[in-house]
PDB file of C-alpha atoms in Angstrom:
ATOM      1  CA  MET M   1     123.335  78.345  94.549  1.00 90.00           C
ATOM      2  CA  THR M   2     126.214  79.279  93.005  1.00 95.00           C
ATOM      3  CA  LYS M   3     128.511  76.535  90.503  1.00 95.00           C
ATOM      4  CA  LYS M   4     131.532  76.736  93.675  1.00 97.00           C
ATOM      5  CA  GLU M   5     128.883  75.837  95.561  1.00 97.00           C
ATOM      6  CA  ILE M   6     127.131  72.854  93.644  1.00 97.00           C
ATOM      7  CA  LYS M   7     130.597  71.503  92.317  1.00 97.00           C
ATOM      8  CA  ASN M   8     131.550  71.230  96.439  1.00 97.00           C
ATOM      9  CA  PHE M   9     128.435  69.912  96.508  1.00 98.00           C
ATOM     10  CA  PHE M  10     128.451  66.797  93.884  1.00 97.00           C
ATOM     11  CA  ASP M  11     132.875  66.393  95.025  1.00 97.00           C
ATOM     12  CA  THR M  12     131.569  65.957  98.223  1.00 97.00           C
ATOM     13  CA  GLN M  13     128.284  63.429  97.684  1.00 97.00           C
ATOM     14  CA  LEU M  14     131.512  61.270  94.993  1.00 97.00           C
ATOM     15  CA  ALA M  15     133.717  61.606  97.738  1.00 97.00           C
ATOM     16  CA  ALA M  16     130.899  59.356  99.953  1.00 96.00           C
ATOM     17  CA  TRP M  17     130.058  57.682  97.725  1.00 96.00           C
ATOM     18  CA  GLU M  18     131.493  54.421  96.387  1.00 96.00           C
ATOM     19  CA  LEU M  19     128.883  53.547  93.557  1.00 94.00           C
ATOM     20  CA  ALA M  20     127.925  57.532  92.500  1.00 95.00           C
ATOM     21  CA  ARG M  21     132.130  57.570  92.788  1.00 95.00           C
ATOM     22  CA  ARG M  22     132.419  54.671  90.678  1.00 94.00           C
ATOM     23  CA  ASN M  23     129.492  54.836  87.737  1.00 93.00           C
ATOM     24  CA  CYS M  24     131.153  58.574  87.647  1.00 93.00           C
ATOM     25  CA  SER M  25     134.780  57.295  87.785  1.00 92.00           C
ATOM     26  CA  ASP M  26     133.658  55.235  84.004  1.00 90.00           C
ATOM     27  CA  LEU M  27     131.377  58.030  82.606  1.00 91.00           C
ATOM     28  CA  GLN M  28     134.612  59.206  82.143  1.00 89.00           C
ATOM     29  CA  ARG M  29     136.318  56.629  80.389  1.00 87.00           C
ATOM     30  CA  ALA M  30     133.015  56.169  78.328  1.00 87.00           C
ATOM     31  CA  GLU M  31     132.964  56.284  74.512  1.00 91.00           C
ATOM     32  CA  LEU M  32     131.952  59.032  72.621  1.00 93.00           C
ATOM     33  CA  ARG M  33     131.351  59.779  69.070  1.00 93.00           C
ATOM     34  CA  GLU M  34     130.029  62.196  67.000  1.00 93.00           C
ATOM     35  CA  GLY M  35     128.702  62.514  63.412  1.00 90.00           C
ATOM     36  CA  VAL M  36     126.559  65.015  61.949  1.00 91.00           C
ATOM     37  CA  TRP M  37     123.695  64.624  59.684  1.00 90.00           C
ATOM     38  CA  GLN M  38     122.963  68.020  57.705  1.00 88.00           C
ATOM     39  CA  ASP M  39     123.592  70.568  59.883  1.00 87.00           C
ATOM     40  CA  CYS M  40     123.145  68.867  63.140  1.00 91.00           C
ATOM     41  CA  ARG M  41     125.849  67.706  65.531  1.00 92.00           C
ATOM     42  CA  LEU M  42     124.886  64.038  67.240  1.00 95.00           C
ATOM     43  CA  ALA M  43     126.428  61.960  69.526  1.00 95.00           C
ATOM     44  CA  VAL M  44     126.483  58.782  70.916  1.00 95.00           C
ATOM     45  CA  GLN M  45     126.968  57.174  73.893  1.00 94.00           C
ATOM     46  CA  PHE M  46     127.963  53.752  75.138  1.00 92.00           C
ATOM     47  CA  ASN M  47     126.980  54.670  78.714  1.00 86.00           C
ATOM     48  CA  PRO M  48     126.771  50.293  79.949  1.00 83.00           C
ATOM     49  CA  ALA M  49     125.218  51.719  83.426  1.00 75.00           C
ATOM     50  CA  ARG M  50     122.546  53.461  81.640  1.00 74.00           C
ATOM     51  CA  MET M  51     121.124  49.775  81.701  1.00 69.00           C
ATOM     52  CA  VAL M  52     119.386  50.267  84.982  1.00 60.00           C
ATOM     53  CA  SER M  53     117.237  53.359  82.714  1.00 59.00           C
ATOM     54  CA  THR M  54     116.759  52.217  79.886  1.00 58.00           C
ATOM     55  CA  GLY M  55     115.427  48.531  80.467  1.00 54.00           C
ATOM     56  CA  ALA M  56     113.176  49.327  83.741  1.00 55.00           C
ATOM     57  CA  ALA M  57     110.028  48.331  82.426  1.00 60.00           C
ATOM     58  CA  ILE M  58     107.136  51.056  83.110  1.00 59.00           C
ATOM     59  CA  ASP M  59     104.302  48.649  83.407  1.00 64.00           C
ATOM     60  CA  ARG M  60     101.823  49.451  85.873  1.00 70.00           C
ATOM     61  CA  LYS M  61     101.852  46.530  87.732  1.00 71.00           C
ATOM     62  CA  THR M  62     106.093  46.198  88.462  1.00 74.00           C
ATOM     63  CA  ILE M  63     105.934  50.245  89.094  1.00 72.00           C
ATOM     64  CA  GLU M  64     103.425  49.425  91.643  1.00 71.00           C
ATOM     65  CA  GLN M  65     106.285  45.789  93.085  1.00 74.00           C
ATOM     66  CA  ARG M  66     109.210  48.025  93.621  1.00 85.00           C
ATOM     67  CA  PRO M  67     109.799  49.795  96.037  1.00 91.00           C
ATOM     68  CA  CYS M  68     110.162  53.593  95.097  1.00 93.00           C
ATOM     69  CA  PHE M  69     113.883  54.506  94.827  1.00 93.00           C
ATOM     70  CA  LEU M  70     112.448  58.677  94.334  1.00 95.00           C
ATOM     71  CA  CYS M  71     111.053  58.857  98.074  1.00 96.00           C
ATOM     72  CA  ALA M  72     113.741  59.867 100.958  1.00 96.00           C
ATOM     73  CA  LYS M  73     112.880  56.446 101.946  1.00 95.00           C
ATOM     74  CA  ASN M  74     113.757  54.269  99.860  1.00 95.00           C
ATOM     75  CA  ARG M  75     117.383  55.817  99.130  1.00 96.00           C
ATOM     76  CA  PRO M  76     120.779  55.188  99.884  1.00 95.00           C
ATOM     77  CA  PRO M  77     122.360  56.209 103.759  1.00 95.00           C
ATOM     78  CA  GLU M  78     124.859  57.709 101.514  1.00 96.00           C
ATOM     79  CA  GLN M  79     122.798  60.319  98.864  1.00 97.00           C
ATOM     80  CA  VAL M  80     122.494  62.594 101.319  1.00 97.00           C
ATOM     81  CA  ALA M  81     119.342  66.013  99.280  1.00 97.00           C
ATOM     82  CA  VAL M  82     119.547  69.483  98.831  1.00 97.00           C
ATOM     83  CA  PRO M  83     116.249  71.522  99.389  1.00 97.00           C
ATOM     84  CA  MET M  84     115.085  72.833  96.824  1.00 97.00           C
ATOM     85  CA  LEU M  85     111.879  75.473  96.639  1.00 97.00           C
ATOM     86  CA  GLY M  86     110.510  74.400  99.595  1.00 94.00           C
ATOM     87  CA  HIS M  87     108.700  71.045  98.610  1.00 96.00           C
ATOM     88  CA  TYR M  88     111.558  69.436  95.718  1.00 98.00           C
ATOM     89  CA  GLU M  89     115.588  68.178  96.457  1.00 98.00           C
ATOM     90  CA  LEU M  90     118.565  68.635  94.679  1.00 98.00           C
ATOM     91  CA  LEU M  91     120.660  65.279  94.514  1.00 98.00           C
ATOM     92  CA  VAL M  92     123.639  63.284  92.727  1.00 97.00           C
ATOM     93  CA  ASN M  93     122.308  61.540  90.059  1.00 96.00           C
ATOM     94  CA  PRO M  94     124.371  57.969  90.977  1.00 94.00           C
ATOM     95  CA  PHE M  95     123.865  56.744  87.137  1.00 92.00           C
ATOM     96  CA  PRO M  96     125.409  59.950  85.147  1.00 93.00           C
ATOM     97  CA  ILE M  97     125.302  60.330  81.595  1.00 93.00           C
ATOM     98  CA  LEU M  98     127.176  63.417  81.760  1.00 96.00           C
ATOM     99  CA  PRO M  99     129.904  65.014  84.208  1.00 95.00           C
ATOM    100  CA  LEU M 100     127.367  66.686  87.009  1.00 97.00           C
ATOM    101  CA  HIS M 101     123.824  64.936  86.505  1.00 97.00           C
ATOM    102  CA  PHE M 102     121.020  65.219  89.341  1.00 98.00           C
ATOM    103  CA  THR M 103     117.889  64.324  89.741  1.00 98.00           C
ATOM    104  CA  LEU M 104     114.976  66.893  92.184  1.00 98.00           C
ATOM    105  CA  PRO M 105     112.398  64.550  92.968  1.00 98.00           C
ATOM    106  CA  SER M 106     109.413  66.485  94.563  1.00 98.00           C
ATOM    107  CA  THR M 107     109.240  65.630  98.148  1.00 97.00           C
ATOM    108  CA  LEU M 108     105.468  64.016  97.740  1.00 97.00           C
ATOM    109  CA  HIS M 109     105.086  61.235  96.046  1.00 96.00           C
ATOM    110  CA  GLU M 110     102.879  62.238  93.185  1.00 95.00           C
ATOM    111  CA  PRO M 111     103.145  60.545  89.460  1.00 95.00           C
ATOM    112  CA  GLN M 112     105.316  62.113  87.258  1.00 95.00           C
ATOM    113  CA  HIS M 113     103.138  65.863  85.234  1.00 96.00           C
ATOM    114  CA  ILE M 114     103.664  69.085  84.205  1.00 97.00           C
ATOM    115  CA  ARG M 115     101.079  70.870  83.355  1.00 96.00           C
ATOM    116  CA  THR M 116     101.705  72.520  87.509  1.00 96.00           C
ATOM    117  CA  THR M 117     105.552  72.110  87.485  1.00 98.00           C
ATOM    118  CA  PHE M 118     106.747  73.392  84.869  1.00 98.00           C
ATOM    119  CA  ILE M 119     106.772  76.762  86.563  1.00 98.00           C
ATOM    120  CA  ASP M 120     108.507  75.193  89.434  1.00 98.00           C
ATOM    121  CA  MET M 121     111.431  73.568  86.261  1.00 98.00           C
ATOM    122  CA  MET M 122     111.426  77.168  84.918  1.00 98.00           C
ATOM    123  CA  ARG M 123     112.208  79.039  88.859  1.00 98.00           C
ATOM    124  CA  MET M 124     114.967  75.797  89.895  1.00 98.00           C
ATOM    125  CA  THR M 125     116.674  76.465  86.126  1.00 98.00           C
ATOM    126  CA  ALA M 126     118.030  80.507  87.123  1.00 97.00           C
ATOM    127  CA  LEU M 127     118.864  78.426  91.486  1.00 97.00           C
ATOM    128  CA  LEU M 128     121.233  76.551  89.587  1.00 98.00           C
ATOM    129  CA  PRO M 129     124.326  78.182  86.593  1.00 97.00           C
ATOM    130  CA  GLY M 130     126.144  76.437  84.452  1.00 96.00           C
ATOM    131  CA  LEU M 131     122.743  74.188  84.410  1.00 98.00           C
ATOM    132  CA  PHE M 132     119.984  72.650  82.392  1.00 98.00           C
ATOM    133  CA  LEU M 133     117.224  71.235  83.491  1.00 98.00           C
ATOM    134  CA  PHE M 134     115.130  68.540  82.181  1.00 98.00           C
ATOM    135  CA  TYR M 135     112.296  66.169  82.419  1.00 98.00           C
ATOM    136  CA  ASN M 136     110.773  63.252  80.728  1.00 97.00           C
ATOM    137  CA  GLY M 137     107.027  62.337  80.598  1.00 95.00           C
ATOM    138  CA  PRO M 138     105.153  59.745  82.418  1.00 94.00           C
ATOM    139  CA  ARG M 139     106.403  57.442  78.535  1.00 92.00           C
ATOM    140  CA  CYS M 140     108.518  59.639  77.316  1.00 94.00           C
ATOM    141  CA  GLY M 141     112.224  57.950  78.991  1.00 91.00           C
ATOM    142  CA  ALA M 142     110.900  58.662  82.558  1.00 91.00           C
ATOM    143  CA  SER M 143     111.851  55.511  84.774  1.00 87.00           C
ATOM    144  CA  ALA M 144     110.245  56.860  87.651  1.00 91.00           C
ATOM    145  CA  PRO M 145     107.039  58.107  86.104  1.00 92.00           C
ATOM    146  CA  ASP M 146     105.644  57.805  89.607  1.00 93.00           C
ATOM    147  CA  HIS M 147     107.550  60.170  91.421  1.00 96.00           C
ATOM    148  CA  LEU M 148     107.718  63.678  89.902  1.00 97.00           C
ATOM    149  CA  HIS M 149     110.891  64.220  89.322  1.00 97.00           C
ATOM    150  CA  PHE M 150     112.923  66.455  87.166  1.00 98.00           C
ATOM    151  CA  GLN M 151     117.186  65.947  86.098  1.00 98.00           C
ATOM    152  CA  ALA M 152     119.336  68.280  86.133  1.00 98.00           C
ATOM    153  CA  GLY M 153     123.042  68.381  83.750  1.00 97.00           C
ATOM    154  CA  GLN M 154     126.149  70.860  82.639  1.00 97.00           C
ATOM    155  CA  ARG M 155     125.479  72.736  80.335  1.00 97.00           C
ATOM    156  CA  GLY M 156     127.873  72.411  76.896  1.00 96.00           C
ATOM    157  CA  ILE M 157     127.338  68.411  76.057  1.00 96.00           C
ATOM    158  CA  VAL M 158     124.407  68.243  74.837  1.00 97.00           C
ATOM    159  CA  PRO M 159     124.392  68.907  71.537  1.00 97.00           C
ATOM    160  CA  VAL M 160     120.628  70.506  70.815  1.00 97.00           C
ATOM    161  CA  GLU M 161     120.893  73.020  74.051  1.00 97.00           C
ATOM    162  CA  ARG M 162     125.218  73.289  73.202  1.00 96.00           C
ATOM    163  CA  ASP M 163     124.359  73.959  69.592  1.00 96.00           C
ATOM    164  CA  PHE M 164     121.283  76.076  70.015  1.00 95.00           C
ATOM    165  CA  GLY M 165     122.699  79.319  70.118  1.00 90.00           C
ATOM    166  CA  LEU M 166     124.708  78.957  66.504  1.00 91.00           C
ATOM    167  CA  LEU M 167     122.057  76.713  64.534  1.00 91.00           C
ATOM    168  CA  TYR M 168     119.128  76.389  66.176  1.00 90.00           C
ATOM    169  CA  ARG M 169     117.375  79.185  67.615  1.00 88.00           C
ATOM    170  CA  PRO M 170     115.005  80.966  65.752  1.00 85.00           C
ATOM    171  CA  LYS M 171     116.882  84.254  63.776  1.00 83.00           C
ATOM    172  CA  GLY M 172     115.330  87.226  65.203  1.00 77.00           C
ATOM    173  CA  CYS M 173     113.275  86.016  67.846  1.00 78.00           C
ATOM    174  CA  GLY M 174     112.140  88.106  70.967  1.00 85.00           C
ATOM    175  CA  GLU M 175     110.073  86.590  73.828  1.00 90.00           C
ATOM    176  CA  GLY M 176     107.722  84.583  72.466  1.00 94.00           C
ATOM    177  CA  VAL M 177     106.890  80.855  71.461  1.00 94.00           C
ATOM    178  CA  PHE M 178     108.614  79.463  68.034  1.00 94.00           C
ATOM    179  CA  PRO M 179     109.400  76.964  65.943  1.00 93.00           C
ATOM    180  CA  LEU M 180     112.519  75.173  66.654  1.00 94.00           C
ATOM    181  CA  CYS M 181     114.819  75.668  63.487  1.00 90.00           C
ATOM    182  CA  GLY M 182     116.598  72.801  61.363  1.00 92.00           C
ATOM    183  CA  TYR M 183     117.294  69.945  64.252  1.00 95.00           C
ATOM    184  CA  VAL M 184     115.932  66.635  63.689  1.00 95.00           C
ATOM    185  CA  VAL M 185     112.905  66.514  65.381  1.00 96.00           C
ATOM    186  CA  ASN M 186     109.999  69.123  65.479  1.00 95.00           C
ATOM    187  CA  GLY M 187     110.067  70.853  68.847  1.00 96.00           C
ATOM    188  CA  TRP M 188     108.890  73.859  69.787  1.00 96.00           C
ATOM    189  CA  VAL M 189     110.932  77.042  71.520  1.00 96.00           C
ATOM    190  CA  ILE M 190     110.047  79.332  74.168  1.00 97.00           C
ATOM    191  CA  VAL M 191     111.887  82.128  75.727  1.00 96.00           C
ATOM    192  CA  ALA M 192     110.588  84.428  78.072  1.00 97.00           C
ATOM    193  CA  LYS M 193     112.161  87.271  80.608  1.00 96.00           C
ATOM    194  CA  SER M 194     110.175  85.535  83.859  1.00 97.00           C
ATOM    195  CA  ALA M 195     109.260  81.851  84.738  1.00 97.00           C
ATOM    196  CA  GLU M 196     106.148  82.626  84.963  1.00 98.00           C
ATOM    197  CA  GLU M 197     105.593  84.689  81.444  1.00 97.00           C
ATOM    198  CA  SER M 198     106.751  81.462  80.334  1.00 97.00           C
ATOM    199  CA  GLU M 199     104.587  79.112  82.176  1.00 97.00           C
ATOM    200  CA  LYS M 200     101.855  81.087  80.560  1.00 97.00           C
ATOM    201  CA  LEU M 201     103.689  80.250  76.956  1.00 97.00           C
ATOM    202  CA  PHE M 202     103.926  76.620  77.948  1.00 98.00           C
ATOM    203  CA  GLY M 203      99.962  76.903  78.960  1.00 97.00           C
ATOM    204  CA  THR M 204      98.713  77.857  75.281  1.00 95.00           C
ATOM    205  CA  LEU M 205     101.099  75.023  74.307  1.00 96.00           C
ATOM    206  CA  TYR M 206      99.966  72.022  76.176  1.00 96.00           C
ATOM    207  CA  ASP M 207      96.656  72.371  75.646  1.00 95.00           C
ATOM    208  CA  THR M 208      97.123  72.253  72.111  1.00 94.00           C
ATOM    209  CA  MET M 209      99.344  69.121  72.626  1.00 95.00           C
ATOM    210  CA  PRO M 210      97.062  65.467  71.641  1.00 92.00           C
ATOM    211  CA  GLN M 211      96.646  63.796  75.269  1.00 93.00           C
ATOM    212  CA  ASP M 212      98.219  60.457  75.517  1.00 92.00           C
ATOM    213  CA  ASP M 213      95.158  58.651  77.168  1.00 89.00           C
ATOM    214  CA  GLU M 214      97.628  56.154  78.876  1.00 88.00           C
ATOM    215  CA  SER M 215      99.581  58.630  81.142  1.00 88.00           C
ATOM    216  CA  GLY M 216      97.257  61.370  81.328  1.00 90.00           C
ATOM    217  CA  GLU M 217      98.955  64.229  80.050  1.00 95.00           C
ATOM    218  CA  PRO M 218     100.683  65.260  76.564  1.00 96.00           C
ATOM    219  CA  MET M 219     104.022  63.078  75.894  1.00 96.00           C
ATOM    220  CA  MET M 220     107.212  65.541  75.756  1.00 97.00           C
ATOM    221  CA  ASN M 221     109.822  65.694  77.200  1.00 98.00           C
ATOM    222  CA  VAL M 222     111.388  68.910  77.748  1.00 98.00           C
ATOM    223  CA  LEU M 223     114.696  71.055  78.864  1.00 98.00           C
ATOM    224  CA  ALA M 224     115.481  74.027  79.502  1.00 98.00           C
ATOM    225  CA  TRP M 225     118.356  76.924  81.009  1.00 98.00           C
ATOM    226  CA  TYR M 226     118.587  80.182  81.921  1.00 98.00           C
ATOM    227  CA  GLU M 227     120.491  83.146  80.606  1.00 95.00           C
ATOM    228  CA  GLU M 228     122.007  85.109  82.927  1.00 94.00           C
ATOM    229  CA  GLU M 229     123.609  87.414  80.249  1.00 91.00           C
ATOM    230  CA  GLU M 230     120.162  88.329  78.735  1.00 91.00           C
ATOM    231  CA  GLY M 231     118.034  87.277  81.986  1.00 94.00           C
ATOM    232  CA  THR M 232     115.447  85.266  79.933  1.00 96.00           C
ATOM    233  CA  TYR M 233     114.753  81.327  80.037  1.00 97.00           C
ATOM    234  CA  ILE M 234     115.007  79.514  77.543  1.00 97.00           C
ATOM    235  CA  SER M 235     112.348  76.005  77.173  1.00 97.00           C
ATOM    236  CA  LEU M 236     112.655  73.536  74.313  1.00 98.00           C
ATOM    237  CA  ILE M 237     109.125  71.578  73.824  1.00 98.00           C
ATOM    238  CA  LEU M 238     109.412  67.982  72.405  1.00 98.00           C
ATOM    239  CA  PRO M 239     106.616  66.793  70.815  1.00 97.00           C
ATOM    240  CA  ARG M 240     106.538  62.406  71.480  1.00 97.00           C
ATOM    241  CA  CYS M 241     103.856  59.567  70.110  1.00 95.00           C
ATOM    242  CA  LYS M 242     105.811  56.891  71.129  1.00 94.00           C
ATOM    243  CA  HIS M 243     107.453  55.831  73.766  1.00 93.00           C
ATOM    244  CA  ARG M 244     109.834  53.588  71.932  1.00 93.00           C
ATOM    245  CA  PRO M 245     111.074  52.497  69.160  1.00 94.00           C
ATOM    246  CA  ASP M 246     110.108  49.844  67.186  1.00 93.00           C
ATOM    247  CA  CYS M 247     114.392  48.103  67.055  1.00 93.00           C
ATOM    248  CA  TYR M 248     113.203  48.412  70.801  1.00 93.00           C
ATOM    249  CA  TRP M 249     111.987  45.454  70.740  1.00 93.00           C
ATOM    250  CA  ALA M 250     113.390  43.843  67.374  1.00 93.00           C
ATOM    251  CA  ALA M 251     115.393  40.780  67.427  1.00 90.00           C
ATOM    252  CA  GLY M 252     118.958  40.601  66.267  1.00 88.00           C
ATOM    253  CA  VAL M 253     121.259  42.463  64.498  1.00 86.00           C
ATOM    254  CA  GLU M 254     117.583  44.641  63.771  1.00 89.00           C
ATOM    255  CA  LYS M 255     117.169  45.097  67.681  1.00 93.00           C
ATOM    256  CA  CYS M 256     119.334  48.518  69.137  1.00 92.00           C
ATOM    257  CA  LEU M 257     118.415  48.700  72.676  1.00 92.00           C
ATOM    258  CA  VAL M 258     117.980  52.679  72.952  1.00 93.00           C
ATOM    259  CA  SER M 259     115.049  54.058  74.654  1.00 93.00           C
ATOM    260  CA  PRO M 260     114.824  57.843  74.275  1.00 95.00           C
ATOM    261  CA  GLY M 261     115.090  60.771  76.826  1.00 96.00           C
ATOM    262  CA  ALA M 262     115.208  64.366  77.074  1.00 97.00           C
ATOM    263  CA  LEU M 263     118.927  64.155  76.195  1.00 97.00           C
ATOM    264  CA  ASP M 264     118.682  61.572  73.457  1.00 96.00           C
ATOM    265  CA  MET M 265     115.763  63.537  71.532  1.00 97.00           C
ATOM    266  CA  GLY M 266     118.419  66.549  72.192  1.00 97.00           C
ATOM    267  CA  GLY M 267     120.521  64.841  69.857  1.00 96.00           C
ATOM    268  CA  LEU M 268     122.807  62.491  72.713  1.00 96.00           C
ATOM    269  CA  VAL M 269     120.992  59.181  71.973  1.00 95.00           C
ATOM    270  CA  ILE M 270     122.639  56.683  74.997  1.00 93.00           C
ATOM    271  CA  THR M 271     123.703  53.040  74.066  1.00 93.00           C
ATOM    272  CA  PRO M 272     124.299  50.640  76.948  1.00 90.00           C
ATOM    273  CA  ARG M 273     125.308  47.966  74.632  1.00 92.00           C
ATOM    274  CA  LYS M 274     128.787  47.610  72.500  1.00 93.00           C
ATOM    275  CA  GLU M 275     126.703  46.020  69.714  1.00 93.00           C
ATOM    276  CA  ASP M 276     124.666  49.435  69.418  1.00 93.00           C
ATOM    277  CA  PHE M 277     127.272  51.318  70.010  1.00 93.00           C
ATOM    278  CA  GLU M 278     129.688  50.573  67.012  1.00 92.00           C
ATOM    279  CA  ARG M 279     126.724  50.422  64.958  1.00 92.00           C
ATOM    280  CA  MET M 280     125.272  53.527  65.458  1.00 92.00           C
ATOM    281  CA  THR M 281     124.720  56.563  62.431  1.00 92.00           C
ATOM    282  CA  PRO M 282     123.578  59.105  61.733  1.00 91.00           C
ATOM    283  CA  GLU M 283     121.105  58.222  59.807  1.00 93.00           C
ATOM    284  CA  ARG M 284     120.071  55.458  61.726  1.00 92.00           C
ATOM    285  CA  LEU M 285     119.881  57.387  64.531  1.00 94.00           C
ATOM    286  CA  VAL M 286     117.571  60.795  63.029  1.00 95.00           C
ATOM    287  CA  THR M 287     115.737  58.104  62.020  1.00 95.00           C
ATOM    288  CA  ILE M 288     115.081  56.709  65.900  1.00 95.00           C
ATOM    289  CA  LEU M 289     114.509  59.986  67.362  1.00 96.00           C
ATOM    290  CA  ARG M 290     112.000  60.842  63.932  1.00 96.00           C
ATOM    291  CA  GLU M 291     109.752  57.692  64.871  1.00 97.00           C
ATOM    292  CA  VAL M 292     109.274  58.517  68.268  1.00 97.00           C
ATOM    293  CA  GLY M 293     108.670  62.286  68.017  1.00 96.00           C
ATOM    294  CA  LEU M 294     105.831  64.115  66.154  1.00 89.00           C
TER     295      LEU M 294
END
């Protein structure tokens, strides 16, 4: 798809789908506050519509009892799908965080997993210009861990992607695996000239990461995009040690309802409650991300 085709698909969906249109309109008025921690430029967004995801229960009993909202048979009739790679579909996300926000579910109802699907993620970055893809592990922000899916969003907004070339890209790096430099949480950068080489390098990393017994794979978030001018595939692997920070479960003024996914780990922290948005400082934001990072 071209950038124009992607935008036309998005606009057509908004014209036909009231829920998506209303939430996208609300997003345009959403409050956003930016701050700096050391050299890192971070942001917090007040987005009440994201309570659906932030507050999602992902225990096995809850998952088994609710219909899967990513399966075609359970989607609203207004939600139109564009086929991708033969076994994924491009859908407009009706609860957006970014001005252009899509979900890319598998056509099969299978658990969220990244080891054998990472190459699909890389291939789709080259098919969706102007967008980056991101992956939330089963216990790392995914509100539908029972259905394999990626998400895609507009580039130039999430701090770690937006500022990557300026602040976080390892100096003089060619192709290979490198530590993510100067960011608030630890991570790796994979730079490769092909999706196949990206997958090979990712596999090496994956095999060294600690396994999470509950989800069946190492805990992580992934952000990835294709640099057309360079002809390179860039992916950021952000390992995790924890699903939600302690403040998520706290009471009173100590409570902060933040459930980090890939965008939060990338420096755009989503707060569905006004009080959390107003109390968030760059220092508190970094503390939350480091608590759940590895």
